[in-house]
Amino acid sequence: MLIIPILALMISVVILGGGNVATHLFKALNKSKESSVIQWYNRDLDRIKPYANTVPITDDLNLLVQADVYILAVNDDAIAKLSSELPFEDRLVVHTSGSVSIYDLDKKHKRGVLYPLQSFSKDSKIDFANVPICIETVDKKSYPLLKTLAVSMGSPTKRINSDQRKVLHLAAVFVNNFTNQLYRIGHEITESEGAEFDLLKPLILETAKKIQDISPFQAQTGPAKRNDKKTIKKHLKILENKQHQDIYELLTQSIQNTHGR
Amino acid sequence: MLIIPILALMISVVILGGGNVATHLFKALNKSKESSVIQWYNRDLDRIKPYANTVPITDDLNLLVQADVYILAVNDDAIAKLSSELPFEDRLVVHTSGSVSIYDLDKKHKRGVLYPLQSFSKDSKIDFANVPICIETVDKKSYPLLKTLAVSMGSPTKRINSDQRKVLHLAAVFVNNFTNQLYRIGHEITESEGAEFDLLKPLILETAKKIQDISPFQAQTGPAKRNDKKTIKKHLKILENKQHQDIYELLTQSIQNTHGR
Ligand SMILES: NC(=O)c1ccc[n+]([C@@H]2O[C@H](COP(=O)([O-])OP(=O)(O)OC[C@H]3O[C@@H](n4cnc5c(N)ncnc54)[C@H](OP(=O)(O)O)[C@@H]3O)[C@@H](O)[C@H]2O)c1
Ligand SMILES: NC(=O)c1ccc[n+]([C@@H]2O[C@H](COP(=O)([O-])OP(=O)(O)OC[C@H]3O[C@@H](n4cnc5c(N)ncnc54)[C@H](OP(=O)(O)O)[C@@H]3O)[C@@H](O)[C@H]2O)c1
């Protein structure tokens, strides 16, 4: 019997980079039936060697094979140079950054961006159903393939423009990095009195869950919104760290501006 | 056949107040097998009338029955006065506030606090397994009963002192109210370019989930932690609102102080 593999409809992918995003993308694309990672490049081969049984790996750009799309999941600063070093042209090359311009990719390529709006770290498991993929392309023709690729990982997708990607990345800093710093301050404040930060964890989760259904505007409560001056004064007195006081005052003002106090 | 109800071991409770906390406490205590709400008071009877089939209700302090514990789930400002108006003494009376002193309760009572460290709103369902109850008492003897009561709702409990309750309440403002305002700013920033806030919701949830297992210190990522000056500058340029710029700068500095930049 002759077995003819039906690969014609599969999207072939080469991944470049061996970090967090590259590794999670590899795993998600490798599972998908509509796409196939046919090669994985990293300048440091050791980092991707654990996967050498599963996929051809290389550290030599001159050995890159032909593919439908090349995903550059490397440091923001490395994207421009790496894209210009690729020894081919007129193929679809995308990066995964929220903040790098699509035009930083060498113009000899068809250019695109697959920006996964999620926080990746090496050890944590990621379900791509919870990773919205924001898609941008220079020419319209490249869009359907990138959309199919994202959908093949089970991700929600959204076509966006450069300005939208910029503000999404900026907003992500507010809701991820800055929010996490507020958790950190909560940690410092509680531990200063020997209280347990663990007690705050259910509240932190509930706060994030609440805005899945109602807007942050509707969800707001607390002394700032109520303009409860007595409590605000008490709180500022407890805070010993000047910077924590400044953050308390600034965010209290921000809430009061939002809610017309 | 004679049926003798075994009520001896049940903790009898009178709830005072008809708002968010009172209503959620009523439902949780009413379900529990170790406690029984034997009366519900509110100054405005209409608010608790929907429950009149389930529990005796009253708006007259002089008609309050004898109980093991009286829970004052009323506005912070009303606690002191209401406790002094109670027409009895030497019984266990507690409030549910994070910020009101235990000594604001009239000293004719045995005094305590049951502070539920969660954000309640009328319509949302609350699983008391996700509501840590922080317990404080003036005299030690009152503690076991309050602990049993909290456990009977399925809540984790923690014995704390006044200073710890103060900092927990303050930390709750940071991780709940202030975090929610960062979500709000994320909302404003994205919508300013017609991008969808919805795209940020999985990231918001992931950010809260991450610190259930690792510390906020370990969880931090992003341009501030990396001291990525180019991205920070770009972001400040995109922000049109001066207050948002101030918040960006202050929280960036705070992250950099935490991570020794
Ligand atoms: N992490 C996230 O949560 C996240 C989310 C959305 C988007 N992104 C974007 O995804 C991209 C990758 O981020 P990441 O978190 O995966 O970074 P990462 O874990 O630090 O990995 C970066 C990878 O880039 C490689 N690299 C760095 N400089 C290079 C160069 N000059 N030439 C070739 N390769 C180079 C590194 O190679 P070595 O292995 O040899 O060091 C490494 O494998 C970035 O554009 C980032 O903005 C990240
Ligand atoms: N909401 C939360 O997320 C939360 C979390 C932890 C702790 N707490 C604490 O729980 C307590 C109750 O908060 P809540 O959110 O349930 O408030 P709420 O929904 O505003 O309800 C307050 C209740 O107090 C009653 N009340 C107000 N002034 C009164 C007075 N002078 N005499 C008698 N009753 C009076 C009100 O009566 P009417 O019905 O007649 O207006 C109302 O039923 C507060 O100490 C609060 O700090 C709240």
Coordinates of C-alpha atoms and ligand atoms in Angstrom, one line a residue:
Chain A
M1 CA 0.0 0.0 0.0
L2 CA 1.2 3.4 -0.8
I3 CA 0.7 6.1 1.8
I4 CA 0.6 9.6 0.5
P5 CA 0.8 12.2 3.3
I6 CA -1.6 15.0 2.7
L7 CA 0.7 17.9 3.6
A8 CA -0.5 20.2 0.9
L9 CA -2.8 22.1 3.2
M10 CA -0.4 22.2 6.2
I11 CA 1.3 25.5 6.9
S12 CA 5.0 24.9 7.2
V13 CA 6.8 27.0 9.8
V14 CA 10.4 27.7 10.7
I15 CA 10.9 29.2 14.2
L16 CA 13.9 31.4 15.0
G17 CA 14.8 32.0 18.6
G18 CA 15.0 29.6 21.6
G19 CA 13.4 31.6 24.4
N20 CA 10.0 31.7 26.1
V21 CA 7.9 32.7 23.2
A22 CA 9.7 30.5 20.7
T23 CA 9.3 27.4 23.0
H24 CA 5.7 27.9 23.7
L25 CA 4.9 28.6 20.0
F26 CA 6.8 25.5 19.1
K27 CA 4.8 23.3 21.4
A28 CA 1.5 24.8 20.3
L29 CA 2.2 24.6 16.6
N30 CA 3.6 21.1 17.0
K31 CA 0.3 19.9 18.4
S32 CA -1.8 21.6 15.8
K33 CA -3.0 19.6 12.8
E34 CA -3.1 22.5 10.3
S35 CA 0.6 23.6 10.8
S36 CA 3.9 21.9 11.1
V37 CA 7.2 23.2 12.4
I38 CA 9.7 21.9 9.9
Q39 CA 12.8 23.5 11.4
W40 CA 13.9 25.3 14.5
Y41 CA 16.8 27.8 14.5
N42 CA 18.7 29.2 17.5
R43 CA 22.1 30.9 17.5
D44 CA 22.8 28.8 20.7
L45 CA 22.0 25.2 19.6
D46 CA 22.2 23.9 23.2
R47 CA 19.1 25.7 24.2
I48 CA 16.9 23.8 21.7
K49 CA 18.8 20.5 21.8
P50 CA 16.1 18.9 24.1
Y51 CA 13.8 19.1 21.1
A52 CA 16.2 17.6 18.5
N53 CA 14.2 14.3 18.5
T54 CA 11.0 16.1 17.5
V55 CA 12.2 18.6 15.0
P56 CA 15.2 19.4 12.8
I57 CA 17.3 22.0 14.6
T58 CA 20.1 24.3 13.3
D59 CA 22.3 27.2 14.3
D60 CA 23.2 28.1 10.8
L61 CA 21.1 30.6 8.9
N62 CA 22.5 29.3 5.6
L63 CA 20.9 25.9 6.3
L64 CA 17.3 27.3 6.6
V65 CA 14.8 25.4 4.5
Q66 CA 11.9 26.8 2.5
A67 CA 8.8 27.4 4.5
D68 CA 5.4 29.2 4.3
V69 CA 6.4 31.4 7.3
Y70 CA 9.4 32.3 9.4
I71 CA 8.7 33.4 13.0
L72 CA 11.3 35.5 14.6
A73 CA 10.8 35.1 18.3
V74 CA 14.0 36.8 19.4
N75 CA 14.8 39.8 21.5
D76 CA 13.3 43.1 20.3
D77 CA 16.7 44.5 19.6
A78 CA 17.7 41.5 17.5
I79 CA 14.7 41.5 15.1
A80 CA 16.0 44.0 12.5
K81 CA 19.4 42.6 12.1
L82 CA 18.3 38.9 12.1
S83 CA 15.7 39.6 9.4
S84 CA 18.2 41.2 7.1
E85 CA 20.7 38.4 7.6
L86 CA 18.2 35.8 6.4
P87 CA 19.6 34.4 3.1
F88 CA 16.4 34.6 1.1
E89 CA 13.8 37.1 0.0
D90 CA 10.1 37.5 -0.8
R91 CA 9.0 35.0 1.8
L92 CA 6.7 35.7 4.7
V93 CA 8.7 36.7 7.8
V94 CA 7.0 37.8 11.0
H95 CA 8.1 38.9 14.5
T96 CA 6.3 38.5 17.8
S97 CA 6.9 41.8 19.5
G98 CA 4.4 44.2 20.9
S99 CA 6.6 47.2 20.5
V100 CA 8.9 46.7 17.5
S101 CA 7.7 48.3 14.2
I102 CA 6.7 46.0 11.4
Y103 CA 9.0 48.1 9.2
D104 CA 12.0 47.0 11.3
L105 CA 11.8 43.8 9.4
D106 CA 13.9 43.9 6.2
K107 CA 11.8 45.0 3.3
K108 CA 13.2 42.2 1.1
H109 CA 10.6 40.0 2.9
K110 CA 6.8 39.8 3.0
R111 CA 6.4 41.2 6.5
G112 CA 4.0 40.6 9.4
V113 CA 3.6 40.5 13.1
L114 CA 2.1 37.8 15.3
Y115 CA 1.8 39.5 18.7
P116 CA 0.7 37.1 21.4
L117 CA -1.0 39.2 24.1
Q118 CA 0.0 37.1 27.1
S119 CA 2.8 36.8 29.6
F120 CA 5.1 33.8 28.9
S121 CA 7.6 32.3 31.2
K122 CA 9.6 29.2 30.6
D123 CA 8.1 26.9 33.2
S124 CA 4.5 27.8 33.2
K125 CA 2.0 26.0 31.0
I126 CA 0.1 28.1 28.5
D127 CA -3.2 27.2 27.0
F128 CA -3.3 29.1 23.7
A129 CA -7.0 29.5 24.0
N130 CA -6.0 32.2 26.6
V131 CA -3.5 33.9 24.2
P132 CA -5.1 36.4 21.9
I133 CA -3.0 36.7 18.8
C134 CA -2.9 40.2 17.3
I135 CA -2.1 40.0 13.6
E136 CA -0.6 42.8 11.5
T137 CA 0.7 42.5 7.9
V138 CA 2.2 44.9 5.4
D139 CA 0.4 43.4 2.5
K140 CA -3.1 42.1 2.8
K141 CA -2.4 38.8 1.1
S142 CA -0.4 37.5 4.0
Y143 CA -3.2 37.9 6.5
P144 CA -5.3 34.8 5.9
L145 CA -2.3 32.5 6.3
L146 CA -1.3 34.1 9.6
K147 CA -4.9 33.9 10.8
T148 CA -5.1 30.2 10.0
L149 CA -1.9 29.6 11.8
A150 CA -3.1 31.4 14.9
V151 CA -6.4 29.6 14.8
S152 CA -4.7 26.3 14.4
M153 CA -3.2 26.8 17.9
G154 CA -6.7 27.4 19.3
S155 CA -6.1 31.1 19.8
P156 CA -8.6 33.9 19.4
T157 CA -7.2 36.3 16.8
K158 CA -7.6 40.0 16.0
R159 CA -6.4 42.0 13.0
I160 CA -4.9 45.2 14.2
N161 CA -2.8 48.1 12.9
S162 CA 0.5 49.5 14.2
D163 CA -1.1 52.1 16.4
Q164 CA -3.4 49.6 18.0
R165 CA -0.5 47.2 18.7
K166 CA 1.4 50.0 20.3
V167 CA -1.4 50.9 22.7
L168 CA -2.1 47.2 23.5
H169 CA 1.5 46.7 24.5
L170 CA 1.4 49.9 26.6
A171 CA -1.9 48.8 28.2
A172 CA -0.3 45.4 28.9
V173 CA 2.4 47.1 30.9
F174 CA -0.3 48.7 33.1
V175 CA -2.4 45.6 33.7
N176 CA 0.5 43.2 33.9
N177 CA 3.8 44.8 35.1
F178 CA 2.2 47.7 37.1
T179 CA -0.5 45.5 38.6
N180 CA 2.1 43.0 39.7
Q181 CA 4.0 45.8 41.4
L182 CA 0.8 46.7 43.3
Y183 CA 0.7 43.0 44.5
R184 CA 4.4 43.4 45.5
I185 CA 3.6 46.5 47.5
G186 CA 0.7 44.6 49.1
H187 CA 3.2 41.9 50.0
E188 CA 5.6 44.5 51.6
I189 CA 2.8 46.2 53.6
T190 CA 1.3 43.0 55.1
E191 CA 4.7 41.4 55.9
S192 CA 5.8 44.6 57.7
E193 CA 3.3 43.7 60.4
G194 CA 3.8 40.0 60.2
A195 CA 0.4 39.5 58.5
E196 CA 0.3 37.0 55.7
F197 CA 0.2 38.0 52.0
D198 CA -1.6 34.7 51.3
L199 CA -4.7 36.2 52.9
L200 CA -4.9 38.6 49.9
K201 CA -4.7 36.0 47.2
P202 CA -8.4 35.2 46.9
L203 CA -9.1 39.0 46.7
I204 CA -6.5 39.4 43.9
L205 CA -8.1 36.6 41.9
E206 CA -11.6 38.0 42.4
T207 CA -10.5 41.5 41.3
A208 CA -9.2 40.0 38.0
K209 CA -12.3 37.8 37.6
K210 CA -14.7 40.6 38.2
I211 CA -13.7 42.6 35.1
Q212 CA -14.2 39.6 32.8
D213 CA -17.9 40.4 33.0
I214 CA -18.3 44.1 34.0
S215 CA -16.2 47.1 33.1
P216 CA -13.4 48.3 35.5
F217 CA -15.5 51.5 35.8
Q218 CA -18.4 49.6 37.2
A219 CA -16.2 47.3 39.3
Q220 CA -14.6 50.2 41.3
T221 CA -15.3 50.4 45.1
G222 CA -13.3 51.6 48.1
P223 CA -12.4 54.8 50.0
A224 CA -11.1 56.7 46.9
K225 CA -14.3 56.2 45.0
R226 CA -16.4 57.0 48.1
N227 CA -14.1 60.0 48.8
D228 CA -13.8 58.6 52.4
K229 CA -11.3 61.2 53.6
K230 CA -11.0 59.8 57.1
T231 CA -9.8 56.3 55.8
I232 CA -7.6 57.9 53.2
K233 CA -5.8 59.9 55.9
K234 CA -5.4 56.9 58.1
H235 CA -4.0 54.9 55.3
L236 CA -1.4 57.6 54.4
K237 CA -0.4 57.7 58.0
I238 CA 0.2 53.9 58.1
L239 CA 2.4 53.9 55.0
E240 CA 6.0 54.5 56.0
N241 CA 7.6 54.3 52.5
K242 CA 7.4 57.7 50.8
Q243 CA 7.1 56.2 47.4
H244 CA 4.1 54.0 48.5
Q245 CA 2.5 57.2 49.9
D246 CA 3.0 58.8 46.5
I247 CA 1.5 55.8 44.7
Y248 CA -1.5 55.8 47.1
E249 CA -2.1 59.5 46.5
L250 CA -1.7 59.4 42.8
L251 CA -4.0 56.4 42.2
T252 CA -6.6 57.8 44.7
Q253 CA -6.6 61.0 42.6
S254 CA -6.9 59.0 39.4
I255 CA -9.9 57.1 40.7
Q256 CA -11.5 60.3 41.8
N257 CA -10.9 61.9 38.4
T258 CA -12.5 58.8 36.7
H259 CA -15.5 58.9 39.0
G260 CA -16.0 62.7 39.0
R261 CA -15.0 63.5 42.6
Chain B
M1 CA -42.6 9.6 68.2
L2 CA -40.9 12.5 69.9
I3 CA -38.4 14.5 67.8
I4 CA -35.9 16.3 69.9
P5 CA -33.9 18.8 67.8
I6 CA -30.3 18.8 68.7
L7 CA -29.7 22.6 68.7
A8 CA -27.4 22.7 71.7
L9 CA -24.2 22.8 69.6
M10 CA -25.5 25.3 67.1
I11 CA -24.1 28.8 67.2
S12 CA -27.1 31.2 67.2
V13 CA -26.5 34.4 65.3
V14 CA -28.3 37.8 64.9
I15 CA -27.3 39.8 61.9
L16 CA -27.6 43.6 61.9
G17 CA -27.5 45.4 58.6
G18 CA -29.0 44.7 55.2
G19 CA -26.3 45.5 52.7
N20 CA -23.7 43.5 50.8
V21 CA -21.9 41.9 53.6
A22 CA -25.0 41.2 55.7
T23 CA -26.7 39.5 52.8
H24 CA -23.8 37.3 51.9
L25 CA -23.2 36.4 55.5
F26 CA -26.8 35.5 55.9
K27 CA -26.8 33.2 53.0
A28 CA -23.6 31.5 54.0
L29 CA -24.6 31.1 57.7
N30 CA -28.0 29.9 56.7
K31 CA -26.5 27.0 54.7
S32 CA -24.1 26.0 57.5
K33 CA -25.0 23.2 59.8
E34 CA -23.1 24.5 62.8
S35 CA -24.7 27.9 62.9
S36 CA -28.2 29.3 62.7
V37 CA -29.3 32.9 61.9
I38 CA -32.2 33.3 64.4
Q39 CA -33.0 36.9 63.6
W40 CA -32.1 39.6 61.1
Y41 CA -32.3 43.3 61.9
N42 CA -32.2 46.3 59.5
R43 CA -33.3 49.8 60.2
D44 CA -35.0 49.7 56.8
L45 CA -37.2 46.6 56.9
D46 CA -38.0 46.7 53.2
R47 CA -34.4 45.7 52.2
I48 CA -34.6 42.4 54.0
K49 CA -38.3 41.6 53.5
P50 CA -37.4 39.2 50.6
Y51 CA -36.0 36.9 53.3
A52 CA -38.9 37.1 55.7
N53 CA -40.0 33.5 54.8
T54 CA -36.6 32.2 55.9
V55 CA -35.8 34.1 59.0
P56 CA -37.5 36.3 61.6
I57 CA -36.8 40.0 60.6
T58 CA -37.2 43.2 62.6
D59 CA -36.4 46.9 62.5
D60 CA -36.7 47.4 66.3
L61 CA -33.6 47.0 68.4
N62 CA -35.8 46.4 71.5
L63 CA -37.1 43.2 69.9
L64 CA -33.7 41.6 69.5
V65 CA -33.6 38.1 70.9
Q66 CA -30.8 36.4 72.9
A67 CA -28.1 34.9 70.7
D68 CA -24.5 33.7 70.9
V69 CA -23.2 36.4 68.7
Y70 CA -24.5 39.7 67.1
I71 CA -22.8 40.6 63.8
L72 CA -22.9 44.3 63.0
A73 CA -22.5 44.4 59.2
V74 CA -23.3 48.1 58.8
N75 CA -21.4 51.2 57.5
D76 CA -18.1 51.9 59.2
D77 CA -19.5 55.2 60.6
A78 CA -22.6 53.5 62.1
I79 CA -20.8 50.8 64.1
A80 CA -20.0 52.7 67.3
K81 CA -23.5 54.2 67.7
L82 CA -25.4 51.1 66.8
S83 CA -23.3 49.0 69.3
S84 CA -24.1 51.4 72.1
E85 CA -27.8 51.4 71.3
L86 CA -28.1 47.7 71.7
P87 CA -30.4 47.2 74.7
F88 CA -28.2 44.5 76.4
E89 CA -24.7 43.9 77.7
D90 CA -22.0 41.3 78.2
R91 CA -22.9 39.5 75.0
L92 CA -20.6 38.9 72.1
V93 CA -20.9 41.7 69.5
V94 CA -18.7 41.9 66.4
H95 CA -18.3 44.1 63.4
T96 CA -17.0 43.2 59.9
S97 CA -14.9 46.2 59.0
G98 CA -11.3 46.2 58.0
S99 CA -10.6 49.7 59.2
V100 CA -12.8 50.4 62.3
S101 CA -11.1 49.8 65.7
I102 CA -12.4 47.0 67.8
Y103 CA -12.6 49.5 70.6
D104 CA -15.2 51.5 68.7
L105 CA -17.7 48.8 69.8
D106 CA -19.3 49.8 73.1
K107 CA -17.3 48.3 76.0
K108 CA -20.5 47.0 77.7
H109 CA -20.2 44.1 75.2
K110 CA -17.8 41.3 74.7
R111 CA -16.1 42.6 71.6
G112 CA -14.8 41.1 68.4
V113 CA -14.2 41.5 64.7
L114 CA -14.9 39.2 61.8
Y115 CA -13.2 40.8 58.8
P116 CA -14.0 39.1 55.5
L117 CA -11.0 39.8 53.3
Q118 CA -12.9 39.8 50.0
S119 CA -14.8 42.3 47.8
F120 CA -18.6 41.8 48.0
S121 CA -21.1 43.2 45.7
K122 CA -24.8 42.5 45.8
D123 CA -25.3 40.5 42.7
S124 CA -22.2 38.4 42.5
K125 CA -22.1 35.0 43.9
I126 CA -19.5 34.4 46.6
D127 CA -18.0 31.0 47.6
F128 CA -16.9 31.5 51.2
A129 CA -14.0 29.1 50.6
N130 CA -12.5 32.2 48.8
V131 CA -13.2 34.5 51.7
P132 CA -10.5 34.5 54.4
I133 CA -12.0 35.6 57.6
C134 CA -9.7 37.6 59.9
I135 CA -10.6 37.2 63.5
E136 CA -9.9 39.6 66.3
T137 CA -11.2 39.6 69.9
V138 CA -10.7 41.7 73.0
D139 CA -10.8 38.8 75.3
K140 CA -9.4 35.4 74.3
K141 CA -12.5 33.4 75.4
S142 CA -14.5 34.8 72.5
Y143 CA -12.1 33.5 69.9
P144 CA -13.0 29.8 69.6
L145 CA -16.7 30.6 68.9
L146 CA -15.9 33.1 66.2
K147 CA -13.5 30.6 64.6
T148 CA -16.1 27.9 64.6
L149 CA -18.6 30.3 63.1
A150 CA -16.2 31.2 60.2
V151 CA -15.2 27.6 59.6
S152 CA -18.9 26.7 59.5
M153 CA -19.2 28.8 56.3
G154 CA -16.2 27.0 54.8
S155 CA -13.9 29.9 55.1
P156 CA -10.2 29.8 55.9
T157 CA -9.6 31.8 59.1
K158 CA -6.7 33.7 60.6
R159 CA -6.4 35.2 64.1
I160 CA -4.9 38.7 63.7
N161 CA -4.3 41.7 65.8
S162 CA -5.4 45.3 65.2
D163 CA -2.2 46.4 63.5
Q164 CA -2.4 43.4 61.1
R165 CA -6.0 44.2 60.3
K166 CA -5.0 47.8 59.5
V167 CA -2.3 46.8 57.0
L168 CA -4.4 44.0 55.5
H169 CA -7.1 46.6 54.8
L170 CA -4.6 49.0 53.4
A171 CA -3.0 46.3 51.2
A172 CA -6.5 45.3 50.0
V173 CA -6.9 48.9 48.7
F174 CA -3.7 48.4 46.7
V175 CA -4.4 45.0 45.2
N176 CA -8.2 45.6 44.7
N177 CA -9.1 49.3 44.2
F178 CA -5.8 50.5 42.7
T179 CA -5.3 47.4 40.6
N180 CA -8.8 47.9 39.2
Q181 CA -7.9 51.5 38.3
L182 CA -4.9 50.2 36.3
Y183 CA -7.4 48.0 34.5
R184 CA -9.5 51.1 33.9
I185 CA -6.5 53.0 32.5
G186 CA -5.7 50.0 30.2
H187 CA -9.3 50.3 29.1
E188 CA -8.9 54.0 28.3
I189 CA -5.6 53.6 26.5
T190 CA -6.8 50.8 24.2
E191 CA -10.1 52.3 23.3
S192 CA -8.3 55.6 22.4
E193 CA -7.1 53.8 19.3
G194 CA -10.2 51.6 18.8
A195 CA -8.4 48.5 20.1
E196 CA -10.4 46.2 22.2
F197 CA -10.0 46.0 26.0
D198 CA -11.3 42.4 25.8
L199 CA -8.0 41.4 24.3
L200 CA -6.3 42.2 27.6
K201 CA -8.7 40.1 29.8
P202 CA -6.7 36.8 29.5
L203 CA -3.5 38.6 30.5
I204 CA -5.3 40.2 33.5
L205 CA -6.4 36.8 34.7
E206 CA -3.0 35.2 34.1
T207 CA -1.3 38.1 36.1
A208 CA -3.5 37.4 39.1
K209 CA -3.1 33.6 38.8
K210 CA 0.7 33.7 38.6
I211 CA 1.1 35.1 42.1
Q212 CA -1.0 32.3 43.6
D213 CA 2.1 30.2 43.2
I214 CA 5.1 32.5 42.9
S215 CA 5.8 35.8 44.7
P216 CA 5.1 39.1 43.0
F217 CA 8.8 39.7 43.2
Q218 CA 9.6 36.6 41.1
A219 CA 6.7 37.2 38.8
Q220 CA 7.8 40.7 37.6
T221 CA 8.8 41.2 33.9
G222 CA 8.7 44.0 31.4
P223 CA 10.5 47.2 30.4
A224 CA 10.8 48.7 33.9
K225 CA 12.4 45.6 35.4
R226 CA 14.8 45.2 32.3
N227 CA 15.4 49.0 32.5
D228 CA 14.6 49.1 28.7
K229 CA 14.9 52.9 28.4
K230 CA 13.9 53.0 24.7
T231 CA 10.6 51.3 25.3
I232 CA 9.9 53.4 28.4
K233 CA 10.5 56.6 26.4
K234 CA 8.2 55.4 23.6
H235 CA 5.5 54.6 26.1
L236 CA 5.7 57.9 27.8
K237 CA 5.4 59.6 24.4
I238 CA 2.2 57.6 23.5
L239 CA 0.5 58.5 26.7
E240 CA -1.5 61.7 26.2
N241 CA -3.0 62.0 29.7
K242 CA -0.5 63.7 32.1
Q243 CA -1.8 61.7 35.1
H244 CA -1.3 58.5 33.2
Q245 CA 2.3 59.6 32.4
D246 CA 2.9 60.3 36.2
I247 CA 1.5 56.8 37.1
Y248 CA 3.7 55.2 34.4
E249 CA 6.8 57.0 35.7
L250 CA 6.1 56.4 39.4
L251 CA 5.3 52.7 39.0
T252 CA 8.3 52.2 36.8
Q253 CA 10.5 53.8 39.5
S254 CA 8.9 51.6 42.1
I255 CA 9.7 48.4 40.1
Q256 CA 13.2 49.6 39.6
N257 CA 13.6 50.3 43.3
T258 CA 12.3 46.8 44.1
H259 CA 14.6 45.1 41.6
G260 CA 17.7 47.2 42.4
R261 CA 18.0 49.2 39.2
Ligands
LIG1 N1 7.9 36.8 27.1 C1 6.7 37.3 26.9 O1 5.8 37.3 27.8 C2 6.4 37.9 25.5 C3 5.0 38.2 25.2 C4 4.7 38.7 24.0 C5 5.7 39.0 23.1 N2 7.0 38.8 23.4 C6 8.1 39.1 22.4 O2 8.6 37.8 21.9 C7 10.0 38.0 21.5 C8 10.8 37.0 22.3 O3 10.6 37.2 23.7 P1 11.1 36.0 24.7 O4 10.3 36.3 26.0 O5 10.9 34.7 24.1 O6 12.6 36.3 24.9 P2 13.7 35.4 25.6 O7 13.1 34.3 26.4 O8 14.7 36.3 26.2 O9 14.4 34.7 24.3 C9 15.0 35.5 23.3 C10 15.7 34.6 22.3 O10 16.2 35.5 21.3 C11 17.5 35.0 21.0 N3 18.4 36.1 20.5 C12 18.7 37.3 21.2 N4 19.5 38.0 20.5 C13 19.7 37.4 19.3 C14 20.5 37.7 18.2 N5 21.2 38.9 18.1 N6 20.4 36.9 17.1 C15 19.7 35.7 17.2 N7 19.0 35.4 18.3 C16 19.0 36.2 19.3 C17 18.0 34.4 22.2 O11 19.0 33.5 21.9 P3 19.9 32.7 22.9 O12 19.1 31.5 23.3 O13 21.2 32.3 22.2 O14 20.2 33.7 24.1 C18 16.8 33.7 22.8 O15 16.7 32.4 22.3 C19 10.3 39.5 21.8 O16 10.1 40.2 20.7 C20 9.3 39.8 22.9 O17 9.0 41.2 22.9 C21 7.4 38.2 24.6
LIG2 N1 -18.5 45.4 50.7 C1 -17.3 44.8 50.9 O1 -16.7 44.4 50.0 C2 -16.8 44.7 52.3 C3 -15.7 43.8 52.6 C4 -15.2 43.6 53.9 C5 -15.8 44.3 54.9 N2 -16.8 45.2 54.7 C6 -17.4 45.9 55.8 O2 -18.7 45.4 56.1 C7 -19.5 46.5 56.6 C8 -20.8 46.6 55.7 O3 -20.4 46.9 54.4 P1 -21.4 46.7 53.2 O4 -20.6 46.7 52.0 O5 -22.3 45.5 53.5 O6 -22.2 48.1 53.2 P2 -23.6 48.4 52.5 O7 -23.9 47.4 51.4 O8 -23.6 49.8 52.2 O9 -24.7 48.2 53.6 C9 -24.6 48.9 54.8 C10 -25.8 48.6 55.7 O10 -25.6 49.3 56.9 C11 -26.9 49.9 57.3 N3 -26.6 51.2 58.0 C12 -26.0 52.3 57.6 N4 -26.0 53.2 58.6 C13 -26.7 52.7 59.6 C14 -27.1 53.2 60.9 N5 -26.8 54.4 61.3 N6 -27.8 52.4 61.7 C15 -28.2 51.1 61.3 N7 -27.8 50.6 60.1 C16 -27.1 51.4 59.3 C17 -27.5 50.2 56.0 O11 -28.9 50.3 56.2 P3 -30.0 50.6 55.1 O12 -30.3 49.3 54.4 O13 -31.2 51.1 55.9 O14 -29.4 51.7 54.2 C18 -27.1 49.0 55.1 O15 -28.1 47.9 55.3 C19 -18.7 47.7 56.6 O16 -18.1 47.9 57.9 C20 -17.6 47.4 55.6 O17 -16.4 48.1 55.9 C21 -17.3 45.4 53.4

